[in-house]
Tab-separated table of C-alpha atoms and ligand atoms in Angstrom:
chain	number	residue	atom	x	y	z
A	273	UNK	CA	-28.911	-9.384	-27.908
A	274	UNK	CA	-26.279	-7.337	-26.036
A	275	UNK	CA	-24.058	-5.823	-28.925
A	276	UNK	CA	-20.663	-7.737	-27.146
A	277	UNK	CA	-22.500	-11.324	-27.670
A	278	UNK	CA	-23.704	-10.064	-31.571
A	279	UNK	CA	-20.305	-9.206	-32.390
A	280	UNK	CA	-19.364	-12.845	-31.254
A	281	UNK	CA	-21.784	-14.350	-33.015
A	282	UNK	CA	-20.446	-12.817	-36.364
A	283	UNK	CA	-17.105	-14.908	-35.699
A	284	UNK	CA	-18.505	-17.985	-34.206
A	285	UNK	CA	-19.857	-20.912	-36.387
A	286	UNK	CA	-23.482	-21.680	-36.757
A	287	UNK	CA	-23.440	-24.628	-34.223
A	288	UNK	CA	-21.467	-22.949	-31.869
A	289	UNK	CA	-22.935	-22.141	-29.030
A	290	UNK	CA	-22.189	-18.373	-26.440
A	291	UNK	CA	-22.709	-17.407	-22.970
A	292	UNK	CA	-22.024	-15.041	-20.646
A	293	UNK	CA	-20.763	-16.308	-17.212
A	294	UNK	CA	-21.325	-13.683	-15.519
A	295	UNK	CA	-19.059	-10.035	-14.668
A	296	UNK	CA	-16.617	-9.803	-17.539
A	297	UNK	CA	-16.254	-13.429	-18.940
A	298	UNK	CA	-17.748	-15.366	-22.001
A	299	UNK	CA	-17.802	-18.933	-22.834
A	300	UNK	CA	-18.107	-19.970	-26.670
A	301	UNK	CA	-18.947	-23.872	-26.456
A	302	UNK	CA	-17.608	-25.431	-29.854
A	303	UNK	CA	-19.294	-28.866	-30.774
A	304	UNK	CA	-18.293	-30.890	-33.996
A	305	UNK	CA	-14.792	-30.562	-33.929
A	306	UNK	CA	-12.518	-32.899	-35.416
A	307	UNK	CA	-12.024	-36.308	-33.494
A	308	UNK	CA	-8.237	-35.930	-33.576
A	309	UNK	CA	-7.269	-33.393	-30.198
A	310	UNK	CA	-4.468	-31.843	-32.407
A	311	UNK	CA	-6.649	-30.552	-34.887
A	312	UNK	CA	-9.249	-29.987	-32.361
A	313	UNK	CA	-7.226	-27.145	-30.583
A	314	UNK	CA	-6.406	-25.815	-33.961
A	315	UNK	CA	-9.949	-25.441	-35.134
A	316	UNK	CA	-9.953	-23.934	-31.398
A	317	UNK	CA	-7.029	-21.557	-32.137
A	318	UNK	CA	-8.759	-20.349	-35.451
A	319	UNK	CA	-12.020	-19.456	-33.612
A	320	UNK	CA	-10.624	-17.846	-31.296
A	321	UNK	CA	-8.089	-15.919	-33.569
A	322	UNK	CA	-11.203	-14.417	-35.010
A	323	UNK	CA	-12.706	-13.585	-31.856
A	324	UNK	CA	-9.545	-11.396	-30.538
A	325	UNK	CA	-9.131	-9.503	-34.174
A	326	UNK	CA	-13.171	-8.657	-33.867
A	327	UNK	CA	-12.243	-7.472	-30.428
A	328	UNK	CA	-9.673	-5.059	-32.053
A	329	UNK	CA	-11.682	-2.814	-33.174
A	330	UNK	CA	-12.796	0.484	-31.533
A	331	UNK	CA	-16.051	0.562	-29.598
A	332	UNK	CA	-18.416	3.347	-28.282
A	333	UNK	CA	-19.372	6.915	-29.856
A	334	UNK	CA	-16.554	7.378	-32.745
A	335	UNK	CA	-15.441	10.671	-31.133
A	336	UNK	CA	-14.551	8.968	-27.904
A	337	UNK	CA	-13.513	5.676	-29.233
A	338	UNK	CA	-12.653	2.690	-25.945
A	339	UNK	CA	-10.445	-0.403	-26.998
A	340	UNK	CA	-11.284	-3.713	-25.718
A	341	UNK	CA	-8.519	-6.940	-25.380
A	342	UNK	CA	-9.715	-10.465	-24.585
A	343	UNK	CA	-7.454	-13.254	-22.669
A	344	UNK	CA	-8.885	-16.434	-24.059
A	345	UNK	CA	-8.119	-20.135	-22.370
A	346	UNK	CA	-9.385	-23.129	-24.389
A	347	UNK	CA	-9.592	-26.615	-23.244
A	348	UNK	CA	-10.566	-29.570	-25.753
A	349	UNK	CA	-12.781	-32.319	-24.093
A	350	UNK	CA	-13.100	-35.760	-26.096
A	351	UNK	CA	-16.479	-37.785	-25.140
A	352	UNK	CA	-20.008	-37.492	-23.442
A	353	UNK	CA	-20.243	-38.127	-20.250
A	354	UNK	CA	-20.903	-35.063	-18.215
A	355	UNK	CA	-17.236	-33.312	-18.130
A	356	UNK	CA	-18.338	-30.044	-18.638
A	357	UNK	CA	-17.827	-28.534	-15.393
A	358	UNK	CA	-14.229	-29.352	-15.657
A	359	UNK	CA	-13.562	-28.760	-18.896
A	360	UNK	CA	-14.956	-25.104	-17.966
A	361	UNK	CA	-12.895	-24.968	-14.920
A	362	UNK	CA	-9.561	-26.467	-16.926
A	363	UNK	CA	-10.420	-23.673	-19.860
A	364	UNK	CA	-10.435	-21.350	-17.201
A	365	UNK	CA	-6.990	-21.588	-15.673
A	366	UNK	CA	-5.719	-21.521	-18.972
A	367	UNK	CA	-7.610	-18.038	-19.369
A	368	UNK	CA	-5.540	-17.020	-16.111
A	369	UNK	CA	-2.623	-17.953	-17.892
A	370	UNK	CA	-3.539	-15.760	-20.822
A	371	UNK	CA	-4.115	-12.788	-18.289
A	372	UNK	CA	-1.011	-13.650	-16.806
A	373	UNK	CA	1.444	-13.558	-19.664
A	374	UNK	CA	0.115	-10.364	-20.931
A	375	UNK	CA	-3.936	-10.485	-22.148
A	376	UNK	CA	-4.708	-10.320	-26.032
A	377	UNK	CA	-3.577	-13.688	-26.477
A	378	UNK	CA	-5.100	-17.451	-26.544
A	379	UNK	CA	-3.733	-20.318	-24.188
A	380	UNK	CA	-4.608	-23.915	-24.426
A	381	UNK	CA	-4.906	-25.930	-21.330
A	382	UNK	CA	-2.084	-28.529	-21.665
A	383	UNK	CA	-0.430	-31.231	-19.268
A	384	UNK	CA	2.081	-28.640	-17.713
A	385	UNK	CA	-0.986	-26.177	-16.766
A	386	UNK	CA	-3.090	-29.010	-15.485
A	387	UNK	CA	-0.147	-30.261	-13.126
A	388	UNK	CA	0.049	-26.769	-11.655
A	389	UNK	CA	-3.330	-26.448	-11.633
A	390	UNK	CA	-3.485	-29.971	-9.224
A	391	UNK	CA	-0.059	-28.395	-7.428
A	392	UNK	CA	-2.516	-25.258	-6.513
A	393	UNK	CA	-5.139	-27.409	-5.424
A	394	UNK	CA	-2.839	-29.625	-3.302
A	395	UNK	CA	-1.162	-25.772	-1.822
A	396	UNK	CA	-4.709	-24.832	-0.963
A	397	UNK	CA	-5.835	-27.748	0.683
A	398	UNK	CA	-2.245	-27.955	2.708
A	399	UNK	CA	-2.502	-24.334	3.553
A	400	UNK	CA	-5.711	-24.748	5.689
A	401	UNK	CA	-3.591	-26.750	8.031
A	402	UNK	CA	-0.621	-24.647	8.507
A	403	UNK	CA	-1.436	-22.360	11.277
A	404	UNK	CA	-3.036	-25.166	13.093
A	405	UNK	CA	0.341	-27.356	12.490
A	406	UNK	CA	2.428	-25.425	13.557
A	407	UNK	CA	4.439	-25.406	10.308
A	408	UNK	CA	4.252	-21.004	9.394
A	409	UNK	CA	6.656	-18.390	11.094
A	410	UNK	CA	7.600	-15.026	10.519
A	411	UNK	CA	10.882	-14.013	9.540
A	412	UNK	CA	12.310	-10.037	9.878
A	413	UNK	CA	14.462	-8.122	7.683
A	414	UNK	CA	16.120	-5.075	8.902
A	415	UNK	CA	14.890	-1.471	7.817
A	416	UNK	CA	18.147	0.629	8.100
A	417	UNK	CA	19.222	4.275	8.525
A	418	UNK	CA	21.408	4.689	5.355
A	419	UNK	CA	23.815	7.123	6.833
A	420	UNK	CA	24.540	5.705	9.885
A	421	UNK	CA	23.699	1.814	9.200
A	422	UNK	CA	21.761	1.435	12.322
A	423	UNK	CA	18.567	-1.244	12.104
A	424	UNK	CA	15.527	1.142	13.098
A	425	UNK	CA	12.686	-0.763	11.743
A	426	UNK	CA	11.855	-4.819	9.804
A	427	UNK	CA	9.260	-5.893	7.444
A	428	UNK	CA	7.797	-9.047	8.295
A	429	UNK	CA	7.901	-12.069	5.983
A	430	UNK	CA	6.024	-15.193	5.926
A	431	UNK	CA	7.893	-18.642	5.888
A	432	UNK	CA	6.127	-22.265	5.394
A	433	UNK	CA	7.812	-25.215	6.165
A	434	UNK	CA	6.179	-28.427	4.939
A	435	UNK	CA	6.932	-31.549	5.936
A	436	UNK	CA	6.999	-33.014	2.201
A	437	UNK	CA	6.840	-29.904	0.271
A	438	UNK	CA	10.022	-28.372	2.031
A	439	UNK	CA	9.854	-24.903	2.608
A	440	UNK	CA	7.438	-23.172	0.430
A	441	UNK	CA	7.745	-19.535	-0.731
A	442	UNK	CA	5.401	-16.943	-0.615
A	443	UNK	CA	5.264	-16.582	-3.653
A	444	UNK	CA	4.153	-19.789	-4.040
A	445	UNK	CA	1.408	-19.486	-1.729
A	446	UNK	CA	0.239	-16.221	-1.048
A	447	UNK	CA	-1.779	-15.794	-4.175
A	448	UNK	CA	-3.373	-19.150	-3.571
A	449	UNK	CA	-3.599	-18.348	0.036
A	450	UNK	CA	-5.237	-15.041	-1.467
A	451	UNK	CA	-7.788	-16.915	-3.662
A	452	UNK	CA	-9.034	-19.559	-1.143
A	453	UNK	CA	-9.731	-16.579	1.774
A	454	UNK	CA	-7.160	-18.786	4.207
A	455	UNK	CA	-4.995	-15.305	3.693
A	456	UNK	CA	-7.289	-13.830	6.473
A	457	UNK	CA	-6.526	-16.309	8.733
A	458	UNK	CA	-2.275	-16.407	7.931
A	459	UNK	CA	-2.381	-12.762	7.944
A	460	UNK	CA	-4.036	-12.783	11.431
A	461	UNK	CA	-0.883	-15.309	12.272
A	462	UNK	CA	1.551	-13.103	11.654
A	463	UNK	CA	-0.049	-9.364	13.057
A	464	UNK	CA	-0.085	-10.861	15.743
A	465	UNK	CA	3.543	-12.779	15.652
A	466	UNK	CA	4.728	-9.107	14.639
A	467	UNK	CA	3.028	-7.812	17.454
A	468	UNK	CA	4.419	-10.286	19.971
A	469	UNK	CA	7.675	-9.289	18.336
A	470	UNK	CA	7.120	-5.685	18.821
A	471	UNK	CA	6.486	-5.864	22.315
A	472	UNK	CA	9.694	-7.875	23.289
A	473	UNK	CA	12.175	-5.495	21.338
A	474	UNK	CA	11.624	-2.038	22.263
A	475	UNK	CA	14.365	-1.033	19.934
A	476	UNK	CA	12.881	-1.832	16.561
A	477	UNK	CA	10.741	1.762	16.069
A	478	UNK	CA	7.937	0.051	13.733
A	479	UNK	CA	7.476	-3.641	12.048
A	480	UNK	CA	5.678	-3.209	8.371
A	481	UNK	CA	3.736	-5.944	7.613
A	482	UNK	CA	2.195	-7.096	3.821
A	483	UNK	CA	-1.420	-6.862	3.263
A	484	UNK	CA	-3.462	-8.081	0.894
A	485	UNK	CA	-6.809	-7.262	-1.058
A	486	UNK	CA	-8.678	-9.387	0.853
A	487	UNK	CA	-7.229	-8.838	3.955
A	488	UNK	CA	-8.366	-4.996	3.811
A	489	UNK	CA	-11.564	-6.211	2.384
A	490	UNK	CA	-12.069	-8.096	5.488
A	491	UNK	CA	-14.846	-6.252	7.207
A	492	UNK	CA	-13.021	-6.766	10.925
A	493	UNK	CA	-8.914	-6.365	9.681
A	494	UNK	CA	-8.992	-2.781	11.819
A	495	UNK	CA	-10.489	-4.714	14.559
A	496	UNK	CA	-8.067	-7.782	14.594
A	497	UNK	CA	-5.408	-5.220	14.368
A	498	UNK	CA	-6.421	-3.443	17.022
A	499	UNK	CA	-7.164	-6.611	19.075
A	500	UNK	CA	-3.279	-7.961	18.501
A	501	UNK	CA	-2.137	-4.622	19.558
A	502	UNK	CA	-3.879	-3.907	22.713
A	503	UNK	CA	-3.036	-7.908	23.774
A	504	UNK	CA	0.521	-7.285	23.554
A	505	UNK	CA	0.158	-3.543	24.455
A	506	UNK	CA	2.030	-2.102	21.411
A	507	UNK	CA	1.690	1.424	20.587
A	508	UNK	CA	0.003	1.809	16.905
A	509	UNK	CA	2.818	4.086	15.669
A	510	UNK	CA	4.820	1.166	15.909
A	511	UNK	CA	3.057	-0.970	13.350
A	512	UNK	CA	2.598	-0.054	9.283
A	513	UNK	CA	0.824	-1.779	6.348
A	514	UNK	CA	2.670	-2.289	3.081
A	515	UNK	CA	-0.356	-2.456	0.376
A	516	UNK	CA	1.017	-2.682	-3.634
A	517	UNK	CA	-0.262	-0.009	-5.958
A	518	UNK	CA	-3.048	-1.788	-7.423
A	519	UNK	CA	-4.765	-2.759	-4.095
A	520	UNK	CA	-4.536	0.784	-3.332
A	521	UNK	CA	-6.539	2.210	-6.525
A	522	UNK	CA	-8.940	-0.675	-5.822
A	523	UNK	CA	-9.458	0.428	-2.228
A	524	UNK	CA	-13.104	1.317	-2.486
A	525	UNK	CA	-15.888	1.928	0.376
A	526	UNK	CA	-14.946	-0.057	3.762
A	527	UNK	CA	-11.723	-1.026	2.794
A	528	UNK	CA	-10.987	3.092	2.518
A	529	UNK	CA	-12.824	3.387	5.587
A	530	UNK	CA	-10.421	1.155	7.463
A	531	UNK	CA	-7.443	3.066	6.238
A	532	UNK	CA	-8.392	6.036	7.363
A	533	UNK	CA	-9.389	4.698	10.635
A	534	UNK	CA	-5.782	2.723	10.796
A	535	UNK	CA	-4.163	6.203	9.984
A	536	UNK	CA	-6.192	8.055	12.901
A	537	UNK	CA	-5.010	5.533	15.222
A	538	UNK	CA	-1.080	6.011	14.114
A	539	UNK	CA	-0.565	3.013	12.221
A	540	UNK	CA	1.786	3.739	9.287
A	541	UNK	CA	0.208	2.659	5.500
A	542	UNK	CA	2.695	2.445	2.362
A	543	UNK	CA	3.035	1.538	-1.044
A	544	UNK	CA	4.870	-1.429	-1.598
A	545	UNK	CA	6.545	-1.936	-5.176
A	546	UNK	CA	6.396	1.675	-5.796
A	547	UNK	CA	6.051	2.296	-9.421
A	548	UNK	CA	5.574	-1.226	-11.231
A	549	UNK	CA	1.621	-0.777	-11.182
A	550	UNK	CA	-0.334	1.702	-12.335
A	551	UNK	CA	0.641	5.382	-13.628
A	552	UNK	CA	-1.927	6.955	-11.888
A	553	UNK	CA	-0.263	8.887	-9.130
A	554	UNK	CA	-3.707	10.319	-7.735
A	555	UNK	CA	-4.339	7.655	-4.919
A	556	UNK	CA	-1.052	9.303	-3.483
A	557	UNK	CA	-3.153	12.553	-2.491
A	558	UNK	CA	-6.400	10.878	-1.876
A	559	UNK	CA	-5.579	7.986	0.232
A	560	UNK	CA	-3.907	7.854	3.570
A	561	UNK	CA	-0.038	7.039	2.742
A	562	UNK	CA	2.932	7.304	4.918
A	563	UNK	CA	5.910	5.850	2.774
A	564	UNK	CA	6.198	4.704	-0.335
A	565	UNK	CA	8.908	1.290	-1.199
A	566	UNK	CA	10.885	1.594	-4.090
A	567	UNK	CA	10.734	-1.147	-5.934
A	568	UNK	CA	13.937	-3.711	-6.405
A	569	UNK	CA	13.796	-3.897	-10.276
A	570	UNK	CA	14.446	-0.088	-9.942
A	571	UNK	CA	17.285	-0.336	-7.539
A	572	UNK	CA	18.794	-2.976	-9.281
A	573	UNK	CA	19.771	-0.898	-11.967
A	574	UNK	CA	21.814	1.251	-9.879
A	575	UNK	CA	24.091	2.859	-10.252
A	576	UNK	CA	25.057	2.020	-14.130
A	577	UNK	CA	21.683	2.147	-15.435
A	578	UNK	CA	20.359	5.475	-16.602
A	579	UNK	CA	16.441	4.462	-17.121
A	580	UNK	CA	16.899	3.201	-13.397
A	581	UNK	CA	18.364	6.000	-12.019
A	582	UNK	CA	16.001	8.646	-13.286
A	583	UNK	CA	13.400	6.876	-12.165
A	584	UNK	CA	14.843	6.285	-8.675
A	585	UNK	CA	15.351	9.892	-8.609
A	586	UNK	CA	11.961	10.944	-9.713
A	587	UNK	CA	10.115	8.215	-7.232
A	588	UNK	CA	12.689	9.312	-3.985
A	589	UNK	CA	12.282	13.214	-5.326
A	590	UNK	CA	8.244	12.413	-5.290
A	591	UNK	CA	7.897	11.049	-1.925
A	592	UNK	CA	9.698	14.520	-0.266
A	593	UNK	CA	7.677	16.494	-2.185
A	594	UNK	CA	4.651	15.044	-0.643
A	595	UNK	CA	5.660	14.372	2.402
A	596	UNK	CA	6.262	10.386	2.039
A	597	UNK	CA	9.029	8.399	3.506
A	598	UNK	CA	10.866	6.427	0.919
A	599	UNK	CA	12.414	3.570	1.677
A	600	UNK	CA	14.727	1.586	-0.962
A	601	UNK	CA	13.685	-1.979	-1.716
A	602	UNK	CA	16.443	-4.918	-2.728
A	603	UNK	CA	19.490	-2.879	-1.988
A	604	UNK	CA	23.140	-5.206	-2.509
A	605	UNK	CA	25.770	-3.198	-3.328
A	606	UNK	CA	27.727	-0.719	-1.456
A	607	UNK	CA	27.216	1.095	-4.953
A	608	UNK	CA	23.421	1.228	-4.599
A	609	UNK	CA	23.658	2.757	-1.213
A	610	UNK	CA	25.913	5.143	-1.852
A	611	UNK	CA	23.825	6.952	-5.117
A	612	UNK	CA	20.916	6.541	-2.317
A	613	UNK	CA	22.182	8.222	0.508
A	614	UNK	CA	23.279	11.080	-2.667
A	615	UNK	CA	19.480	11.171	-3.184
A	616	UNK	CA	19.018	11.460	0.105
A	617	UNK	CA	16.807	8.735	0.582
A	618	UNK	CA	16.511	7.992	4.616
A	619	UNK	CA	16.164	3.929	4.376
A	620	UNK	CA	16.913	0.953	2.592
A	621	UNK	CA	16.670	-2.780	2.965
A	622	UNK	CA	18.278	-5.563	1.509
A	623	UNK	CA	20.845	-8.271	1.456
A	624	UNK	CA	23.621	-5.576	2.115
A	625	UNK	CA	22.343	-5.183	5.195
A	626	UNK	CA	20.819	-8.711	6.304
A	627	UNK	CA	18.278	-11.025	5.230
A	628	UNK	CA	15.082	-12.162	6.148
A	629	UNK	CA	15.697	-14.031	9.246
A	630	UNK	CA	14.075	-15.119	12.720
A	631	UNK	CA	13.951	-11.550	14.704
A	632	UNK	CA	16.538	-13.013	17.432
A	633	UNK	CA	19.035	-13.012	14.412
A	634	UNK	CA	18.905	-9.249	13.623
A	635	UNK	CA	21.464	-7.189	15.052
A	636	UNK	CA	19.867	-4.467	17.012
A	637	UNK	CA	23.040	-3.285	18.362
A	638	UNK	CA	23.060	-0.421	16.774
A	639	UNK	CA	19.580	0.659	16.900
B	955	LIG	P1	7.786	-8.007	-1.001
B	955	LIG	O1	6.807	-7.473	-0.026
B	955	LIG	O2	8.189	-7.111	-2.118
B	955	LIG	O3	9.031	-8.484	-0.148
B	955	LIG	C1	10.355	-8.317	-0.521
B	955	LIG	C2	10.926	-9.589	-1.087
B	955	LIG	O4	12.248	-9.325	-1.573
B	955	LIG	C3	11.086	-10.679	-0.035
B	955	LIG	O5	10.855	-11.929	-0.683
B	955	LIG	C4	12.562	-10.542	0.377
B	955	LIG	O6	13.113	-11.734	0.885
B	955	LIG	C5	13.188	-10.188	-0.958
B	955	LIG	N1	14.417	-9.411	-0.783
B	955	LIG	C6	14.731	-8.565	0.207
B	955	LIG	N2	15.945	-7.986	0.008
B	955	LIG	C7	16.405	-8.482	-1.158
B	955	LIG	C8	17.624	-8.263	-1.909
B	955	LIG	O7	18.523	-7.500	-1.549
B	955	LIG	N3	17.741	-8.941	-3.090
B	955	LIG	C9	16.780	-9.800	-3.529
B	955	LIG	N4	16.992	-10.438	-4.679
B	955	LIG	N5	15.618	-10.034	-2.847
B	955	LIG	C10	15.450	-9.378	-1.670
B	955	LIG	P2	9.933	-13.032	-0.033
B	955	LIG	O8	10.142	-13.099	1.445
B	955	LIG	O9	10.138	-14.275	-0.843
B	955	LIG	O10	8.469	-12.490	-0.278
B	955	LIG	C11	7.929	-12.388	-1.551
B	955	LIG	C12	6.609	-11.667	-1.541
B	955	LIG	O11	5.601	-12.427	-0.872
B	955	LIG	C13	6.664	-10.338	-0.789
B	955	LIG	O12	7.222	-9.382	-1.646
B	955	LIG	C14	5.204	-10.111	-0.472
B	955	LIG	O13	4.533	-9.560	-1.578
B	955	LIG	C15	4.699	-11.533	-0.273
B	955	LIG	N6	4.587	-11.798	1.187
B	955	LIG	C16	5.525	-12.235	2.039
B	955	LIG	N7	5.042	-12.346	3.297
B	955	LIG	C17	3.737	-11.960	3.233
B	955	LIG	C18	2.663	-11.840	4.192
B	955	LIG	O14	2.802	-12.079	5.392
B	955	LIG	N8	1.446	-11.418	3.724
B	955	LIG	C19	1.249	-11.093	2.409
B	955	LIG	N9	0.019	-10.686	2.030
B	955	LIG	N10	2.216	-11.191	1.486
B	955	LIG	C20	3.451	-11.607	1.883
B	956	LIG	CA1	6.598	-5.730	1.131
B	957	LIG	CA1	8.303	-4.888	-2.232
């Protein structure tokens, strides 16, 4: 027996029964519990209580010890019948709430999760239609020059208006977009709204654009870039990818490949919410960057805070030393920009200088 499923067995009770699903995840099937639910979940709790402080303890050679943590999601199912498929799918969303709220911990699939879970479902299913009705458009906010004010660039941002749900935000839906693979087709939508966009105002210099995991994993996403570009006949330099941290350490095999190739064309590639993932700042040599973002929680901060100013500092003082164009994220007070352009950091976004909003409504002016 592999050792992981023996040291579950020594917590488990005798009729219990353990699996493994397959990658990185375990089901323990619990029969015999009590017929009330309440005390059901508790007996659930207990179990898997024990299974977490078995986790705890070191594993591998002693002088190179590795720590393990579980997230555990359990669902109680009352009856025969032949619910197990759900009841597996219902303990697993509660798992994703476990990850979610910070791993090493146990949550129990309750009323509140399953509504969200059918809200996901009913997102999903809704989302497949949206390009085709007409209901997603792209909305710009200004990039500006922090000394002189001028709009040189935008990042493009999706909108979805429902008819029922009401306008829907991405943070809603991207994730499920994400997890259903309809993000290929919504981030087609909008490189090639951006594009259209690019070609009609000559004065914006670039457009970034956000990219997901499985948008770079997308074995074509150079070529549909490429394709949008050459319809509208927009110059490469002109465009830029805005991948988070953790994408970026993922990026393995094509999806590297296709940075690099996006790079050699001219197409800029940064790191958006600079400094909330991981500390590894290796991926900044190895991998094809341009700019990095600096996150909003950081600028927030500014300029009272003194955790958030070092670490502006550091992250602005980083990107010069290698080379990397920062560009402030979430920036609403005159205050903010004012200990930015001290820093010398170049650019900044935010509601000082405009909002998201339909490209006509930017004032390129000044660009
Ligand atoms: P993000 O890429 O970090 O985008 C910045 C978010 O901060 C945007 O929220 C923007 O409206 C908001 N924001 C900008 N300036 C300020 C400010 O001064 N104060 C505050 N409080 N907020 C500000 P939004 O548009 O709701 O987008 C949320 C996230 O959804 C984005 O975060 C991005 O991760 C994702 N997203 C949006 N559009 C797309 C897309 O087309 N594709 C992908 N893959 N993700 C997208
Ligand atoms: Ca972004
Ligand atoms: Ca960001």
């Amino acid at each position: 027996m592999p050792p992981v499923l023996s040291t579950f067995v020594s917590v488990i009770r005798p009729s219990d029964t353990v699996a493994r699903l397959g990658g990185d995840e375990f089901v323990v099937l619990c029969e015999d519990l009590a017929t009330d639910r309440v005390e059901a979940e508790n007996e659930l709790l207990e179990i898997a209580d024990r299974l977490h402080r078995v986790l705890q303890a070191p594993i591998g050679e002693p002088d190179a010890p590795q720590w393990i943590s579980a997230s555990i999601g359990s669902h109680v199912i009352v009856g025969t019948g032949d619910p197990i498929r759900e009841a597996l799918g219902s303990a697993d969303v509660a798992m994703y709430r476990a990850k979610a709220l910070g791993r090493s911990r146990t949550e129990v699939f309750d009323e509140a999760l399953r509504r969200e879970a059918l809200e996901r479902i009913r997102i999903a299913a809704e989302l497949r239609h949206a390009v085709d009705r007409d209901e997603l458009h792209v909305v710009y906010q200004p990039i500006v020059d922090l000394r002189s004010g001028a709009v040189r660039a935008a990042e493009a941002l999706l909108r979805w208006e429902h008819p029922e749900l009401g306008s829907v935000p991405p943070t809603r839906f991207i994730d499920i977009a994400e997890e259903s693979n309809v993000i290929v087709q919504l981030g087609e939508f909008v490189i090639d709204d951006v594009c259209a966009t690019l070609a009609c105002h000559p004065q914006i210099e670039y457009v970034t654009i956000n990219v997901s995991a499985r948008q770079l994993a997308t074995s074509d996403f150079v070529e549909t870039i490429v394709g949008a570009l050459r319809r509208h006949d927009v110059a490469p330099e002109r465009l830029a990818i805005e991948l988070t941290e953790n994408v970026l350490i993922d990026a393995v095999g094509s999806s590297l490949r296709q940075l690099d190739d996006l790079r050699a064309m001219g197409v800029g590639i940064g790191v958006d919410d600079f400094g909330t993932g991981f500390a590894s700042l290796t991926y900044l040599k190895r991998l094809p960057v341009t700019f990095v973002k600096v996150d909003r929680s950081f600028v927030d901060g500014l300029p009272d805070e003194a955790d958030d100013r070092s670490i502006v500092e550091a992250v602005v003082g980083l990107a010069h030393a290698l080379d990397l164009l920062p560009i402030a994220e979430g920036v609403e007070t005159e205050a903010q920009a004012a200990f930015l352009t001290a820093l010398d950091c170049p650019m900044a976004q935010g509601h000082l200088y405009g909002r998201p909003a339909p490209i006509d409504e930017l004032d390129l002016s000044t660009s």
